[in-house]
């Protein structure tokens, strides 16, 4: 079974930093783009950052300069480093990846279960 599992969320004071991790596991043949999204109650899930298999990252304007996305292809892991955290960064952060599983031999989008990040003022 192919799955994404996030870790690294928690309660952080404003101005602090944290690093989220997302591990892809299972019978995976290939991984293309990976990314991080976030969602707060009553709002749509929004893109935070994405990264290609070659390591090229892109960011939504609201987090540019504070966020770095990276990946370790050998470990099948994508990371999100968030600095200078603000209360408005409080959300559930979801990992996303486009992967080809050995079982289906087709590309599909997968989501993690989410990890809560709470920033206190």
PDB file of C-alpha atoms in Angstrom:
ATOM      1  CA  UNK A   1       0.000   0.000   0.000  1.00  0.00           C
ATOM      2  CA  UNK A   2       1.378   3.358  -1.009  1.00  0.00           C
ATOM      3  CA  UNK A   3       1.096   6.079   1.576  1.00  0.00           C
ATOM      4  CA  UNK A   4       2.474   9.388   2.769  1.00  0.00           C
ATOM      5  CA  UNK A   5       3.104   9.987   6.447  1.00  0.00           C
ATOM      6  CA  UNK A   6       3.817  13.456   7.796  1.00  0.00           C
ATOM      7  CA  UNK A   7       5.599  14.324  11.012  1.00  0.00           C
ATOM      8  CA  UNK A   8       7.067  17.336  12.746  1.00  0.00           C
ATOM      9  CA  UNK A   9       4.019  19.409  13.546  1.00  0.00           C
ATOM     10  CA  UNK A  10       3.281  20.834  16.957  1.00  0.00           C
ATOM     11  CA  UNK A  11       2.889  23.969  19.021  1.00  0.00           C
ATOM     12  CA  UNK A  12       5.411  26.715  18.324  1.00  0.00           C
ATOM     13  CA  UNK A  13       5.718  30.305  19.481  1.00  0.00           C
ATOM     14  CA  UNK A  14       5.520  33.077  16.940  1.00  0.00           C
ATOM     15  CA  UNK A  15       8.916  33.783  15.489  1.00  0.00           C
ATOM     16  CA  UNK A  16      10.007  30.204  15.919  1.00  0.00           C
ATOM     17  CA  UNK A  17      10.775  27.542  13.342  1.00  0.00           C
ATOM     18  CA  UNK A  18       9.851  23.994  12.591  1.00  0.00           C
ATOM     19  CA  UNK A  19      10.595  21.337  10.042  1.00  0.00           C
ATOM     20  CA  UNK A  20       7.949  19.076   8.657  1.00  0.00           C
ATOM     21  CA  UNK A  21       8.811  15.732   7.103  1.00  0.00           C
ATOM     22  CA  UNK A  22       6.820  13.461   4.829  1.00  0.00           C
ATOM     23  CA  UNK A  23       7.852   9.918   4.063  1.00  0.00           C
ATOM     24  CA  UNK A  24       6.512   8.024   1.084  1.00  0.00           C
ATOM     25  CA  UNK A  25       6.300   4.297   1.681  1.00  0.00           C
ATOM     26  CA  UNK A  26       5.018   1.204  -0.036  1.00  0.00           C
ATOM     27  CA  UNK A  27       5.510  -0.338  -3.451  1.00  0.00           C
ATOM     28  CA  UNK A  28       6.476   2.813  -5.294  1.00  0.00           C
ATOM     29  CA  UNK A  29       8.014   2.753  -8.722  1.00  0.00           C
ATOM     30  CA  UNK A  30       8.509   6.455  -9.263  1.00  0.00           C
ATOM     31  CA  UNK A  31       7.860   9.781  -7.518  1.00  0.00           C
ATOM     32  CA  UNK A  32       7.368  12.971  -9.482  1.00  0.00           C
ATOM     33  CA  UNK A  33       6.425  16.300  -7.924  1.00  0.00           C
ATOM     34  CA  UNK A  34       5.928  16.527  -4.169  1.00  0.00           C
ATOM     35  CA  UNK A  35       4.409  19.349  -2.212  1.00  0.00           C
ATOM     36  CA  UNK A  36       2.944  20.779   0.930  1.00  0.00           C
ATOM     37  CA  UNK A  37      -0.519  22.235   1.381  1.00  0.00           C
ATOM     38  CA  UNK A  38      -2.284  23.625   4.407  1.00  0.00           C
ATOM     39  CA  UNK A  39      -5.854  24.020   5.521  1.00  0.00           C
ATOM     40  CA  UNK A  40      -7.665  25.849   8.279  1.00  0.00           C
ATOM     41  CA  UNK A  41     -11.257  25.188   9.365  1.00  0.00           C
ATOM     42  CA  UNK A  42     -13.789  26.555   6.921  1.00  0.00           C
ATOM     43  CA  UNK A  43     -11.238  27.327   4.251  1.00  0.00           C
ATOM     44  CA  UNK A  44     -10.031  25.538   1.169  1.00  0.00           C
ATOM     45  CA  UNK A  45      -6.772  23.695   1.209  1.00  0.00           C
ATOM     46  CA  UNK A  46      -4.061  25.985  -0.142  1.00  0.00           C
ATOM     47  CA  UNK A  47      -0.741  25.293  -1.754  1.00  0.00           C
ATOM     48  CA  UNK A  48       2.355  26.183   0.266  1.00  0.00           C
ATOM     49  CA  UNK A  49       5.215  24.832  -1.829  1.00  0.00           C
ATOM     50  CA  UNK A  50       6.059  22.213  -4.406  1.00  0.00           C
ATOM     51  CA  UNK A  51       9.265  20.594  -5.560  1.00  0.00           C
ATOM     52  CA  UNK A  52      10.106  18.677  -8.703  1.00  0.00           C
ATOM     53  CA  UNK A  53      11.981  15.403  -8.750  1.00  0.00           C
ATOM     54  CA  UNK A  54      15.006  17.418  -9.803  1.00  0.00           C
ATOM     55  CA  UNK A  55      14.781  19.614  -6.739  1.00  0.00           C
ATOM     56  CA  UNK A  56      13.292  22.787  -8.169  1.00  0.00           C
ATOM     57  CA  UNK A  57      11.034  24.401  -5.578  1.00  0.00           C
ATOM     58  CA  UNK A  58       8.250  26.890  -5.964  1.00  0.00           C
ATOM     59  CA  UNK A  59       6.350  28.789  -3.267  1.00  0.00           C
ATOM     60  CA  UNK A  60       3.124  30.598  -2.759  1.00  0.00           C
ATOM     61  CA  UNK A  61       3.661  34.333  -2.315  1.00  0.00           C
ATOM     62  CA  UNK A  62       2.540  34.429   1.313  1.00  0.00           C
ATOM     63  CA  UNK A  63       5.407  32.193   2.466  1.00  0.00           C
ATOM     64  CA  UNK A  64       8.240  33.233   0.169  1.00  0.00           C
ATOM     65  CA  UNK A  65      11.371  34.031   2.109  1.00  0.00           C
ATOM     66  CA  UNK A  66      10.239  32.070   5.170  1.00  0.00           C
ATOM     67  CA  UNK A  67       9.781  28.603   3.778  1.00  0.00           C
ATOM     68  CA  UNK A  68      12.147  26.135   2.144  1.00  0.00           C
ATOM     69  CA  UNK A  69      11.036  22.898   0.552  1.00  0.00           C
ATOM     70  CA  UNK A  70      13.541  20.138  -0.054  1.00  0.00           C
ATOM     71  CA  UNK A  71      13.566  16.415  -0.743  1.00  0.00           C
ATOM     72  CA  UNK A  72      15.765  13.392  -0.375  1.00  0.00           C
ATOM     73  CA  UNK A  73      14.903  11.072  -3.235  1.00  0.00           C
ATOM     74  CA  UNK A  74      16.880   8.186  -1.768  1.00  0.00           C
ATOM     75  CA  UNK A  75      14.825   8.421   1.411  1.00  0.00           C
ATOM     76  CA  UNK A  76      11.596   9.177  -0.435  1.00  0.00           C
ATOM     77  CA  UNK A  77      11.114  12.100   1.892  1.00  0.00           C
ATOM     78  CA  UNK A  78      10.082  15.710   1.379  1.00  0.00           C
ATOM     79  CA  UNK A  79      10.718  18.409   3.957  1.00  0.00           C
ATOM     80  CA  UNK A  80       9.271  21.810   4.701  1.00  0.00           C
ATOM     81  CA  UNK A  81      11.330  24.218   6.774  1.00  0.00           C
ATOM     82  CA  UNK A  82       9.252  27.107   8.053  1.00  0.00           C
ATOM     83  CA  UNK A  83      10.936  30.042   9.765  1.00  0.00           C
ATOM     84  CA  UNK A  84       9.622  33.213  11.403  1.00  0.00           C
ATOM     85  CA  UNK A  85       6.338  31.481  12.118  1.00  0.00           C
ATOM     86  CA  UNK A  86       3.232  33.639  12.419  1.00  0.00           C
ATOM     87  CA  UNK A  87      -0.100  32.849  14.063  1.00  0.00           C
ATOM     88  CA  UNK A  88      -1.651  32.871  10.593  1.00  0.00           C
ATOM     89  CA  UNK A  89       0.542  29.884   9.709  1.00  0.00           C
ATOM     90  CA  UNK A  90      -1.597  27.815  12.061  1.00  0.00           C
ATOM     91  CA  UNK A  91      -3.161  25.039  10.013  1.00  0.00           C
ATOM     92  CA  UNK A  92      -3.142  21.360   9.259  1.00  0.00           C
ATOM     93  CA  UNK A  93      -0.297  20.758   6.836  1.00  0.00           C
ATOM     94  CA  UNK A  94      -0.714  18.046   4.231  1.00  0.00           C
ATOM     95  CA  UNK A  95       1.881  16.337   2.117  1.00  0.00           C
ATOM     96  CA  UNK A  96       1.098  15.553  -1.512  1.00  0.00           C
ATOM     97  CA  UNK A  97       2.965  13.507  -4.061  1.00  0.00           C
ATOM     98  CA  UNK A  98       2.406  12.265  -7.567  1.00  0.00           C
ATOM     99  CA  UNK A  99       3.563   8.676  -7.587  1.00  0.00           C
ATOM    100  CA  UNK A 100       3.476   5.568  -9.694  1.00  0.00           C
ATOM    101  CA  UNK A 101       2.821   2.424  -7.741  1.00  0.00           C
ATOM    102  CA  UNK A 102       4.029  -1.007  -8.760  1.00  0.00           C
ATOM    103  CA  UNK A 103       0.503  -2.324  -8.391  1.00  0.00           C
ATOM    104  CA  UNK A 104      -1.173  -0.010 -10.890  1.00  0.00           C
ATOM    105  CA  UNK A 105       1.727   1.192 -13.055  1.00  0.00           C
ATOM    106  CA  UNK A 106      -0.154   4.487 -13.376  1.00  0.00           C
ATOM    107  CA  UNK A 107       0.417   7.951 -11.949  1.00  0.00           C
ATOM    108  CA  UNK A 108      -1.824   9.025  -9.077  1.00  0.00           C
ATOM    109  CA  UNK A 109      -1.930  11.829  -6.552  1.00  0.00           C
ATOM    110  CA  UNK A 110      -1.520  10.786  -2.947  1.00  0.00           C
ATOM    111  CA  UNK A 111      -2.142  12.710   0.267  1.00  0.00           C
ATOM    112  CA  UNK A 112      -0.908  12.288   3.790  1.00  0.00           C
ATOM    113  CA  UNK A 113      -3.155  12.376   6.810  1.00  0.00           C
ATOM    114  CA  UNK A 114      -1.992  15.840   7.839  1.00  0.00           C
ATOM    115  CA  UNK A 115      -0.033  17.239  10.747  1.00  0.00           C
ATOM    116  CA  UNK A 116      -1.234  20.093  12.934  1.00  0.00           C
ATOM    117  CA  UNK A 117       0.896  23.203  13.270  1.00  0.00           C
ATOM    118  CA  UNK A 118      -0.199  25.722  15.879  1.00  0.00           C
ATOM    119  CA  UNK A 119       1.602  29.027  16.286  1.00  0.00           C
ATOM    120  CA  UNK A 120       0.963  30.930  19.495  1.00  0.00           C
ATOM    121  CA  UNK A 121       1.292  34.683  19.670  1.00  0.00           C
TER     122      UNK A 121
END
